[in-house]
Amino acid sequence: MQQTLILLKPDAVQRRLVGNIIERFEKKGLRLVATKLVQASTALAEKHYAVHAGKPFYQSLLDFLTSGPTLAMVWEGREAVSVCRTLIGSTDGAKAPPGTIRGDLAISVQNNLIHGSDSLENALQEVQLWFNKEELISFSCTDQNWIG
Ligand code: DAT
Ligand code: MG
């Protein structure tokens, strides 16, 4: 069963969209196995977005991610990494299709509400970056047989 890191970035918290977004993951059949509200430090933001270091938007991206609390979560389920990316939609909110989180709720490129790991390899690394092992709770839901 795959696990993936999902961040509801500071704009999602400020805009009070946390409940709307979490509901989408729950309804899809994914299972929440860890969550916490984090005021990201610059060091954490730099590690998280290391792949974008040197790009023109990098400093602005760091400023954004450290500008307020982020709700960090780990979601688990069948094909969780790609399922979450599909629910999230493409990076630019103006181009993301309706029905996706960004397509329904965002119109910006930078302020696009949410981060989701883009591969199983990155998911493993990102979960470790944001959470300690003890913070992940392994459990089963009683309706799991109906969800698959
Ligand atoms: P995603 O979050 O869809 O995985 P990404 O990894 O390419 O997108 O970029 C990380 C974040 O950086 C993205 O959520 C928003 C910001 N970003 C990406 N491209 C940008 C651009 N051209 N201008 C401003 N911000 C950008
Ligand atoms: Mg990315």
PDB file of C-alpha atoms and ligand atoms in Angstrom:
ATOM      1  CA  MET A   1       0.000   0.000   0.000  1.00  0.00           C
ATOM      2  CA  GLN A   2       1.545   3.338  -1.038  1.00  0.00           C
ATOM      3  CA  GLN A   3       1.950   6.386   1.205  1.00  0.00           C
ATOM      4  CA  THR A   4       2.325   9.959  -0.073  1.00  0.00           C
ATOM      5  CA  LEU A   5       3.087  13.351   1.463  1.00  0.00           C
ATOM      6  CA  ILE A   6       0.391  15.989   1.099  1.00  0.00           C
ATOM      7  CA  LEU A   7       0.936  19.578   2.263  1.00  0.00           C
ATOM      8  CA  LEU A   8      -1.925  22.046   2.548  1.00  0.00           C
ATOM      9  CA  LYS A   9       0.228  25.105   2.052  1.00  0.00           C
ATOM     10  CA  PRO A  10      -0.229  28.433   3.922  1.00  0.00           C
ATOM     11  CA  ASP A  11      -2.789  29.772   1.409  1.00  0.00           C
ATOM     12  CA  ALA A  12      -5.062  26.749   2.020  1.00  0.00           C
ATOM     13  CA  VAL A  13      -4.943  27.314   5.778  1.00  0.00           C
ATOM     14  CA  GLN A  14      -5.467  31.092   5.456  1.00  0.00           C
ATOM     15  CA  ARG A  15      -8.359  30.637   3.008  1.00  0.00           C
ATOM     16  CA  ARG A  16     -10.014  28.061   5.320  1.00  0.00           C
ATOM     17  CA  LEU A  17     -10.028  25.402   2.599  1.00  0.00           C
ATOM     18  CA  VAL A  18      -8.527  22.647   4.755  1.00  0.00           C
ATOM     19  CA  GLY A  19     -11.860  20.895   5.394  1.00  0.00           C
ATOM     20  CA  ASN A  20     -12.921  21.027   1.739  1.00  0.00           C
ATOM     21  CA  ILE A  21      -9.621  19.512   0.588  1.00  0.00           C
ATOM     22  CA  ILE A  22      -9.388  16.795   3.256  1.00  0.00           C
ATOM     23  CA  GLU A  23     -12.943  15.701   2.439  1.00  0.00           C
ATOM     24  CA  ARG A  24     -11.899  14.966  -1.150  1.00  0.00           C
ATOM     25  CA  PHE A  25      -9.108  12.609  -0.059  1.00  0.00           C
ATOM     26  CA  GLU A  26     -11.363  10.865   2.454  1.00  0.00           C
ATOM     27  CA  LYS A  27     -14.192  10.387  -0.051  1.00  0.00           C
ATOM     28  CA  LYS A  28     -11.792   8.912  -2.617  1.00  0.00           C
ATOM     29  CA  GLY A  29     -11.030   6.101  -0.160  1.00  0.00           C
ATOM     30  CA  LEU A  30      -7.584   7.155   1.036  1.00  0.00           C
ATOM     31  CA  ARG A  31      -6.627   6.779   4.707  1.00  0.00           C
ATOM     32  CA  LEU A  32      -5.049   9.541   6.808  1.00  0.00           C
ATOM     33  CA  VAL A  33      -2.102   8.047   8.689  1.00  0.00           C
ATOM     34  CA  ALA A  34      -0.361  11.203   9.977  1.00  0.00           C
ATOM     35  CA  THR A  35      -1.050  14.921  10.274  1.00  0.00           C
ATOM     36  CA  LYS A  36       0.252  18.008  12.042  1.00  0.00           C
ATOM     37  CA  LEU A  37       0.248  21.786  11.664  1.00  0.00           C
ATOM     38  CA  VAL A  38       3.784  22.995  10.912  1.00  0.00           C
ATOM     39  CA  GLN A  39       5.305  26.465  10.779  1.00  0.00           C
ATOM     40  CA  ALA A  40       7.972  25.579   8.219  1.00  0.00           C
ATOM     41  CA  SER A  41      11.468  26.956   8.787  1.00  0.00           C
ATOM     42  CA  THR A  42      13.549  28.221   5.876  1.00  0.00           C
ATOM     43  CA  ALA A  43      15.784  25.146   6.286  1.00  0.00           C
ATOM     44  CA  LEU A  44      12.796  22.785   5.934  1.00  0.00           C
ATOM     45  CA  ALA A  45      11.418  24.731   2.944  1.00  0.00           C
ATOM     46  CA  GLU A  46      14.840  24.643   1.255  1.00  0.00           C
ATOM     47  CA  LYS A  47      15.089  20.874   1.701  1.00  0.00           C
ATOM     48  CA  HIS A  48      11.528  20.311   0.526  1.00  0.00           C
ATOM     49  CA  TYR A  49      11.976  22.391  -2.648  1.00  0.00           C
ATOM     50  CA  ALA A  50      15.699  21.594  -3.222  1.00  0.00           C
ATOM     51  CA  VAL A  51      14.912  20.382  -6.756  1.00  0.00           C
ATOM     52  CA  HIS A  52      13.850  23.944  -7.656  1.00  0.00           C
ATOM     53  CA  ALA A  53      16.966  25.700  -6.245  1.00  0.00           C
ATOM     54  CA  GLY A  54      18.288  28.291  -8.705  1.00  0.00           C
ATOM     55  CA  LYS A  55      15.008  28.757 -10.573  1.00  0.00           C
ATOM     56  CA  PRO A  56      13.659  32.325 -10.855  1.00  0.00           C
ATOM     57  CA  PHE A  57      10.695  31.587  -8.567  1.00  0.00           C
ATOM     58  CA  TYR A  58      12.705  29.720  -5.893  1.00  0.00           C
ATOM     59  CA  GLN A  59      13.094  32.537  -3.307  1.00  0.00           C
ATOM     60  CA  SER A  60       9.458  33.538  -3.672  1.00  0.00           C
ATOM     61  CA  LEU A  61       8.449  29.888  -3.217  1.00  0.00           C
ATOM     62  CA  LEU A  62      10.471  29.648   0.016  1.00  0.00           C
ATOM     63  CA  ASP A  63       8.945  32.898   1.295  1.00  0.00           C
ATOM     64  CA  PHE A  64       5.475  31.543   0.507  1.00  0.00           C
ATOM     65  CA  LEU A  65       5.966  28.168   2.206  1.00  0.00           C
ATOM     66  CA  THR A  66       7.347  29.822   5.349  1.00  0.00           C
ATOM     67  CA  SER A  67       4.714  32.603   5.431  1.00  0.00           C
ATOM     68  CA  GLY A  68       2.291  30.793   7.767  1.00  0.00           C
ATOM     69  CA  PRO A  69       1.247  27.363   9.014  1.00  0.00           C
ATOM     70  CA  THR A  70       1.110  24.376   6.658  1.00  0.00           C
ATOM     71  CA  LEU A  71      -1.003  21.295   7.367  1.00  0.00           C
ATOM     72  CA  ALA A  72       1.271  18.323   6.665  1.00  0.00           C
ATOM     73  CA  MET A  73      -0.338  14.928   6.087  1.00  0.00           C
ATOM     74  CA  VAL A  74       0.463  11.406   4.990  1.00  0.00           C
ATOM     75  CA  TRP A  75      -2.261   9.607   3.040  1.00  0.00           C
ATOM     76  CA  GLU A  76      -2.239   5.890   2.342  1.00  0.00           C
ATOM     77  CA  GLY A  77      -4.048   3.758  -0.197  1.00  0.00           C
ATOM     78  CA  ARG A  78      -3.915   1.901  -3.489  1.00  0.00           C
ATOM     79  CA  GLU A  79      -1.726   3.860  -5.956  1.00  0.00           C
ATOM     80  CA  ALA A  80      -1.833   6.755  -3.464  1.00  0.00           C
ATOM     81  CA  VAL A  81       0.927   8.801  -5.143  1.00  0.00           C
ATOM     82  CA  SER A  82      -0.666   9.059  -8.594  1.00  0.00           C
ATOM     83  CA  VAL A  83      -4.240   9.114  -7.236  1.00  0.00           C
ATOM     84  CA  CYS A  84      -3.398  12.197  -5.137  1.00  0.00           C
ATOM     85  CA  ARG A  85      -1.638  13.938  -8.049  1.00  0.00           C
ATOM     86  CA  THR A  86      -4.749  13.367 -10.172  1.00  0.00           C
ATOM     87  CA  LEU A  87      -7.033  14.765  -7.465  1.00  0.00           C
ATOM     88  CA  ILE A  88      -4.707  17.797  -7.095  1.00  0.00           C
ATOM     89  CA  GLY A  89      -4.542  18.748 -10.794  1.00  0.00           C
ATOM     90  CA  SER A  90      -1.791  20.480 -12.766  1.00  0.00           C
ATOM     91  CA  THR A  91       0.530  23.078 -11.198  1.00  0.00           C
ATOM     92  CA  ASP A  92      -1.059  26.227 -12.676  1.00  0.00           C
ATOM     93  CA  GLY A  93      -4.455  26.746 -11.092  1.00  0.00           C
ATOM     94  CA  ALA A  94      -5.638  28.628 -14.176  1.00  0.00           C
ATOM     95  CA  LYS A  95      -5.051  25.528 -16.322  1.00  0.00           C
ATOM     96  CA  ALA A  96      -5.986  22.744 -13.879  1.00  0.00           C
ATOM     97  CA  PRO A  97      -9.228  21.018 -14.935  1.00  0.00           C
ATOM     98  CA  PRO A  98     -12.484  21.549 -13.031  1.00  0.00           C
ATOM     99  CA  GLY A  99     -13.086  18.778 -10.535  1.00  0.00           C
ATOM    100  CA  THR A 100      -9.470  18.878  -9.339  1.00  0.00           C
ATOM    101  CA  ILE A 101      -8.467  20.699  -6.162  1.00  0.00           C
ATOM    102  CA  ARG A 102      -6.441  23.355  -7.992  1.00  0.00           C
ATOM    103  CA  GLY A 103      -8.950  23.526 -10.838  1.00  0.00           C
ATOM    104  CA  ASP A 104     -11.812  24.219  -8.456  1.00  0.00           C
ATOM    105  CA  LEU A 105     -10.064  26.367  -5.837  1.00  0.00           C
ATOM    106  CA  ALA A 106      -6.932  28.049  -7.263  1.00  0.00           C
ATOM    107  CA  ILE A 107      -6.108  30.458 -10.114  1.00  0.00           C
ATOM    108  CA  SER A 108      -2.416  31.131  -9.306  1.00  0.00           C
ATOM    109  CA  VAL A 109       0.762  29.213 -10.206  1.00  0.00           C
ATOM    110  CA  GLN A 110       2.571  29.790  -6.915  1.00  0.00           C
ATOM    111  CA  ASN A 111      -0.406  30.025  -4.577  1.00  0.00           C
ATOM    112  CA  ASN A 112      -1.813  26.686  -5.683  1.00  0.00           C
ATOM    113  CA  LEU A 113      -2.856  25.454  -2.234  1.00  0.00           C
ATOM    114  CA  ILE A 114      -1.331  22.003  -2.084  1.00  0.00           C
ATOM    115  CA  HIS A 115       1.746  19.844  -2.550  1.00  0.00           C
ATOM    116  CA  GLY A 116       1.645  16.140  -3.412  1.00  0.00           C
ATOM    117  CA  SER A 117       4.669  13.883  -3.910  1.00  0.00           C
ATOM    118  CA  ASP A 118       5.264  13.208  -7.612  1.00  0.00           C
ATOM    119  CA  SER A 119       6.819   9.705  -7.414  1.00  0.00           C
ATOM    120  CA  LEU A 120       7.008   6.805  -4.989  1.00  0.00           C
ATOM    121  CA  GLU A 121      10.718   7.518  -4.448  1.00  0.00           C
ATOM    122  CA  ASN A 122      10.091  11.191  -3.618  1.00  0.00           C
ATOM    123  CA  ALA A 123       7.115  10.242  -1.438  1.00  0.00           C
ATOM    124  CA  LEU A 124       9.340   8.061   0.757  1.00  0.00           C
ATOM    125  CA  GLN A 125      11.909  10.878   1.116  1.00  0.00           C
ATOM    126  CA  GLU A 126       9.334  13.618   1.704  1.00  0.00           C
ATOM    127  CA  VAL A 127       7.417  11.640   4.342  1.00  0.00           C
ATOM    128  CA  GLN A 128      10.733  11.197   6.196  1.00  0.00           C
ATOM    129  CA  LEU A 129      11.538  14.912   5.853  1.00  0.00           C
ATOM    130  CA  TRP A 130       8.251  16.068   7.406  1.00  0.00           C
ATOM    131  CA  PHE A 131       7.463  13.254   9.876  1.00  0.00           C
ATOM    132  CA  ASN A 132       9.162  11.066  12.454  1.00  0.00           C
ATOM    133  CA  LYS A 133       8.437   7.347  12.194  1.00  0.00           C
ATOM    134  CA  GLU A 134       6.447   7.401  15.469  1.00  0.00           C
ATOM    135  CA  GLU A 135       4.045   9.980  14.013  1.00  0.00           C
ATOM    136  CA  LEU A 136       2.753   7.539  11.370  1.00  0.00           C
ATOM    137  CA  ILE A 137      -0.177   5.495  12.689  1.00  0.00           C
ATOM    138  CA  SER A 138      -0.783   2.116  11.085  1.00  0.00           C
ATOM    139  CA  PHE A 139      -4.438   1.054  11.290  1.00  0.00           C
ATOM    140  CA  SER A 140      -7.214  -0.387   9.153  1.00  0.00           C
ATOM    141  CA  CYS A 141     -10.653   1.075   8.432  1.00  0.00           C
ATOM    142  CA  THR A 142     -13.691  -1.142   8.987  1.00  0.00           C
ATOM    143  CA  ASP A 143     -15.038  -0.459   5.483  1.00  0.00           C
ATOM    144  CA  GLN A 144     -11.751  -1.348   3.753  1.00  0.00           C
ATOM    145  CA  ASN A 145     -13.268  -4.424   2.040  1.00  0.00           C
ATOM    146  CA  TRP A 146     -15.784  -2.150   0.325  1.00  0.00           C
ATOM    147  CA  ILE A 147     -13.124   0.292  -0.863  1.00  0.00           C
ATOM    148  CA  GLY A 148     -10.342  -2.011  -2.107  1.00  0.00           C
TER     149      GLY A 148
HETATM  150  P1  DAT B   1       3.825  20.803  -8.349  1.00  0.00           P
HETATM  151  O1  DAT B   1       3.510  21.514  -7.037  1.00  0.00           O
HETATM  152  O2  DAT B   1       2.612  20.698  -9.228  1.00  0.00           O
HETATM  153  O3  DAT B   1       4.533  19.478  -8.155  1.00  0.00           O
HETATM  154  P2  DAT B   1       6.411  21.840  -9.219  1.00  0.00           P
HETATM  155  O4  DAT B   1       7.049  20.766  -8.414  1.00  0.00           O
HETATM  156  O5  DAT B   1       6.817  21.964 -10.646  1.00  0.00           O
HETATM  157  O6  DAT B   1       4.815  21.755  -9.165  1.00  0.00           O
HETATM  158  O7  DAT B   1       6.710  23.256  -8.525  1.00  0.00           O
HETATM  159  C1  DAT B   1       6.652  23.386  -7.123  1.00  0.00           C
HETATM  160  C2  DAT B   1       5.908  24.649  -6.791  1.00  0.00           C
HETATM  161  O8  DAT B   1       6.634  25.774  -7.282  1.00  0.00           O
HETATM  162  C3  DAT B   1       4.536  24.765  -7.447  1.00  0.00           C
HETATM  163  O9  DAT B   1       3.533  24.142  -6.659  1.00  0.00           O
HETATM  164  C4  DAT B   1       4.343  26.230  -7.542  1.00  0.00           C
HETATM  165  C5  DAT B   1       5.745  26.776  -7.757  1.00  0.00           C
HETATM  166  N1  DAT B   1       6.038  27.024  -9.168  1.00  0.00           N
HETATM  167  C6  DAT B   1       6.291  26.105 -10.121  1.00  0.00           C
HETATM  168  N2  DAT B   1       6.510  26.683 -11.309  1.00  0.00           N
HETATM  169  C7  DAT B   1       6.403  28.025 -11.096  1.00  0.00           C
HETATM  170  C8  DAT B   1       6.509  29.186 -11.909  1.00  0.00           C
HETATM  171  N3  DAT B   1       6.794  29.090 -13.207  1.00  0.00           N
HETATM  172  N4  DAT B   1       6.312  30.401 -11.335  1.00  0.00           N
HETATM  173  C9  DAT B   1       6.019  30.519 -10.025  1.00  0.00           C
HETATM  174  N5  DAT B   1       5.908  29.468  -9.186  1.00  0.00           N
HETATM  175  C10 DAT B   1       6.090  28.242  -9.720  1.00  0.00           C
HETATM  176 MG    MG B   2       6.439  19.079  -7.416  1.00  0.00          MG
END
